[in-house]
Tab-separated table of C-alpha atoms in Angstrom:
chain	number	residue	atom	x	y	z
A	1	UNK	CA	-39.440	-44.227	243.888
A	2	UNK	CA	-42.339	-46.826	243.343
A	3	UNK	CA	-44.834	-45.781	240.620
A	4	UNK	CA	-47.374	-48.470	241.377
A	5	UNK	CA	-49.468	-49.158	244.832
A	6	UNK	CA	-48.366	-52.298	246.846
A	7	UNK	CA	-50.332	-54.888	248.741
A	8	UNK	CA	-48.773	-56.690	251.242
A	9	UNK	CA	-49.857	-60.070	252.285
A	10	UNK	CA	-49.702	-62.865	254.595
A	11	UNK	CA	-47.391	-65.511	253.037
A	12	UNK	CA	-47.428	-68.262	255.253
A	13	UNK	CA	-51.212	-68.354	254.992
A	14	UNK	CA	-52.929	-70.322	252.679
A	15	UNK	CA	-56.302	-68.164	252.948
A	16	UNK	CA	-54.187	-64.963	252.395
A	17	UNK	CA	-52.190	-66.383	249.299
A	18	UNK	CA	-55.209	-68.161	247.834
A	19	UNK	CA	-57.372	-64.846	247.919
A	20	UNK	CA	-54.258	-62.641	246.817
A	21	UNK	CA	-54.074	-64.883	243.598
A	22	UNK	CA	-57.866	-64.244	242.947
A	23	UNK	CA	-57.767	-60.958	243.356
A	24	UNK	CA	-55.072	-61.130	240.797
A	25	UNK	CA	-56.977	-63.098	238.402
A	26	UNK	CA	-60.518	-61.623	238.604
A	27	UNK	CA	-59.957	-58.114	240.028
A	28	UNK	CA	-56.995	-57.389	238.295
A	29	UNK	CA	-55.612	-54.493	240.542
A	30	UNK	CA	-53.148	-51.979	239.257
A	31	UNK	CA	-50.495	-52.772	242.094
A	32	UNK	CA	-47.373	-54.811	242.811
A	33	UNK	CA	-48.147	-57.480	245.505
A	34	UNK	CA	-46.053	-59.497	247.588
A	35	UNK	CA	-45.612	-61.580	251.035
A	36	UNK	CA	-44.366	-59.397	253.744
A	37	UNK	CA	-41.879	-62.167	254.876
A	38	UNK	CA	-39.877	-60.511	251.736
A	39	UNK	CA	-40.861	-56.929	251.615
A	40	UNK	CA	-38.447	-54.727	252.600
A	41	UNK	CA	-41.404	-53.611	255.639
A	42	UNK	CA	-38.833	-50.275	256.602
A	43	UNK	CA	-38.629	-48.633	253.010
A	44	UNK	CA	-41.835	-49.356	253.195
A	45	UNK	CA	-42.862	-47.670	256.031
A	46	UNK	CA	-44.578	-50.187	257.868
A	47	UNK	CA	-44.027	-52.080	260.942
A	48	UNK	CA	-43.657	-55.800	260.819
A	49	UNK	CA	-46.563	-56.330	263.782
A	50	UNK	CA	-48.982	-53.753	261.416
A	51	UNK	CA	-47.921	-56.429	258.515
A	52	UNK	CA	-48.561	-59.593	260.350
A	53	UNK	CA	-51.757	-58.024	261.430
A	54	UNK	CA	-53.523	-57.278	258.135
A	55	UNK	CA	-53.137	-56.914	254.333
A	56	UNK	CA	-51.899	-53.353	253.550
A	57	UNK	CA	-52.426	-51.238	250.602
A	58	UNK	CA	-49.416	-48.669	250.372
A	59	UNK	CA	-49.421	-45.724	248.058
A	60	UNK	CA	-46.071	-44.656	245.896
A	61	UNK	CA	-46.773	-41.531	247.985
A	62	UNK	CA	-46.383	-44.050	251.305
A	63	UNK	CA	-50.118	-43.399	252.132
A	64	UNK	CA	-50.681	-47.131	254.092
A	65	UNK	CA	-54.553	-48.574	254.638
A	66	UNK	CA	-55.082	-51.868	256.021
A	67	UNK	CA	-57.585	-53.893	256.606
A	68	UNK	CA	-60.911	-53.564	254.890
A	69	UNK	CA	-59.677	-50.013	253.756
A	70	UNK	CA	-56.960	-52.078	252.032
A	71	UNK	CA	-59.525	-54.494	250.331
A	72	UNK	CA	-61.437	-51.681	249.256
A	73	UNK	CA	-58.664	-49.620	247.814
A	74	UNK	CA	-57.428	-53.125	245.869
A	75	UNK	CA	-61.412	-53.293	244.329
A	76	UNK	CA	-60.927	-49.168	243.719
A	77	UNK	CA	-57.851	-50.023	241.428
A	78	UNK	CA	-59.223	-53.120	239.648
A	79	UNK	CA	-61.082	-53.668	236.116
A	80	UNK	CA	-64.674	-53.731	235.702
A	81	UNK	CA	-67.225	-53.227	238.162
A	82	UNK	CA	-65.205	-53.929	240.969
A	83	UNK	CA	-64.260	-50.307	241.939
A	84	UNK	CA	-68.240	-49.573	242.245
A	85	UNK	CA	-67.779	-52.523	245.209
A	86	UNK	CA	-64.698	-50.482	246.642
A	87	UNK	CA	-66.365	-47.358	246.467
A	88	UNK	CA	-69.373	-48.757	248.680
A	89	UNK	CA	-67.016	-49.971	250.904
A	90	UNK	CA	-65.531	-46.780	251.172
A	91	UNK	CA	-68.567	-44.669	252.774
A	92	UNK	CA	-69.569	-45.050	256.174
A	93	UNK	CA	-71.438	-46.800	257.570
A	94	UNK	CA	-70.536	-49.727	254.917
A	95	UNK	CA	-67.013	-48.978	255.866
A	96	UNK	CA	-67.302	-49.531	259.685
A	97	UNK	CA	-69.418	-52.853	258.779
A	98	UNK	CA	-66.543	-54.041	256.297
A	99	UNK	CA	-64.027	-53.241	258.744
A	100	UNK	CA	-65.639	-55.748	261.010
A	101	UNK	CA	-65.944	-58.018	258.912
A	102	UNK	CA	-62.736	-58.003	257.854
A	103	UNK	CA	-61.306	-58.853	261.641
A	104	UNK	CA	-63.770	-61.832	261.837
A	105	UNK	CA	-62.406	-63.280	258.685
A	106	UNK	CA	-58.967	-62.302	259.802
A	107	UNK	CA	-59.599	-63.349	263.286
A	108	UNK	CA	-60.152	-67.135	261.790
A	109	UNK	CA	-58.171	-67.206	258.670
A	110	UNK	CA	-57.158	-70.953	259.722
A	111	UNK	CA	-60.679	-72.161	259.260
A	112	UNK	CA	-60.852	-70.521	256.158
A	113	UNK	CA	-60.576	-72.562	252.798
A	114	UNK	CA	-57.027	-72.764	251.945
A	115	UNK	CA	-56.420	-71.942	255.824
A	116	UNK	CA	-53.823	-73.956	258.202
A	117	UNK	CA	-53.776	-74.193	261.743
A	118	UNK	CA	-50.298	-72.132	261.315
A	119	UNK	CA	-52.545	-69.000	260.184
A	120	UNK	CA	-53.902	-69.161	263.889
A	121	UNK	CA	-50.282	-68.637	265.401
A	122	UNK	CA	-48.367	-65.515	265.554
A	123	UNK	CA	-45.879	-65.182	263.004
A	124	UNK	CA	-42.714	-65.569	265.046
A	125	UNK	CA	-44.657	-68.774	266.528
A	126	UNK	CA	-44.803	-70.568	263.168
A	127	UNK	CA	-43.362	-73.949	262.365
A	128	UNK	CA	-39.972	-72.584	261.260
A	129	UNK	CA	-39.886	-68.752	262.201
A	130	UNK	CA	-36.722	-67.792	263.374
A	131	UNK	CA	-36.264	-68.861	266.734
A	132	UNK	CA	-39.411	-71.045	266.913
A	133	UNK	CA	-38.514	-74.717	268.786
């Protein structure tokens, strides 16, 4: 049984890997974070189309958020003043305004810094996804 949350991430995109690694750096969450091209999505208890959608923040208790609710619970569980940010994000109406956000950002991750034009594609439509020609 997993004693620590998990974030699951984007792995093929630059923009998700590049802010992952901040987060890691200056947030410092208390979680265990990996690509979900090598989670094991089923134990889990996720779906692979909820992973390629958006980042997910999954409790040892399998509680999942995603999205914005993810972010926020990442800031909740990292040093400093970030939770006070997570909180905020937490309450309504910030919470509705973060989660649209969130899909705008998501929505364009290739013209992000650190995006590629392969962040625009579905994952199984990737330059070398399984059964992409």
């Amino acid at each position: 049984m997993r004693t620590r949350p998990v974030l699951v991430y984007d792995g093929d995109c630059g923009f998700c890997t590049t802010s992952v690694a901040f987060a890691g750096k200056r947030i410092r969450p208390d979680c265990d974070a990996g690509p979900w091209q090598f989670a094991e999505l089923d134990a889990l208890g996720v779906t692979r189309r909820r992973a390629e959608h958006e980042l997910l923040w999954i409790t040892p208790g399998g509680s999942v958020y995603g999205g914005a609710r993810a972010v926020a619970k990442l800031l909740l569980s990292g040093g400093g003043a970030w939770p006070v940010l997570g909180a905020v994000l937490s309450v309504p109406p910030l919470r509705w305004l973060a989660h649209g956000l969130y899909r705008a950002v998501a929505d364009h991750r290739h013209r992000m810094p650190g995006g590629t034009a392969a962040c625009a594609l579905p994952a199984n439509r990737r330059p070398g996804a399984a059964g992409h020609r």
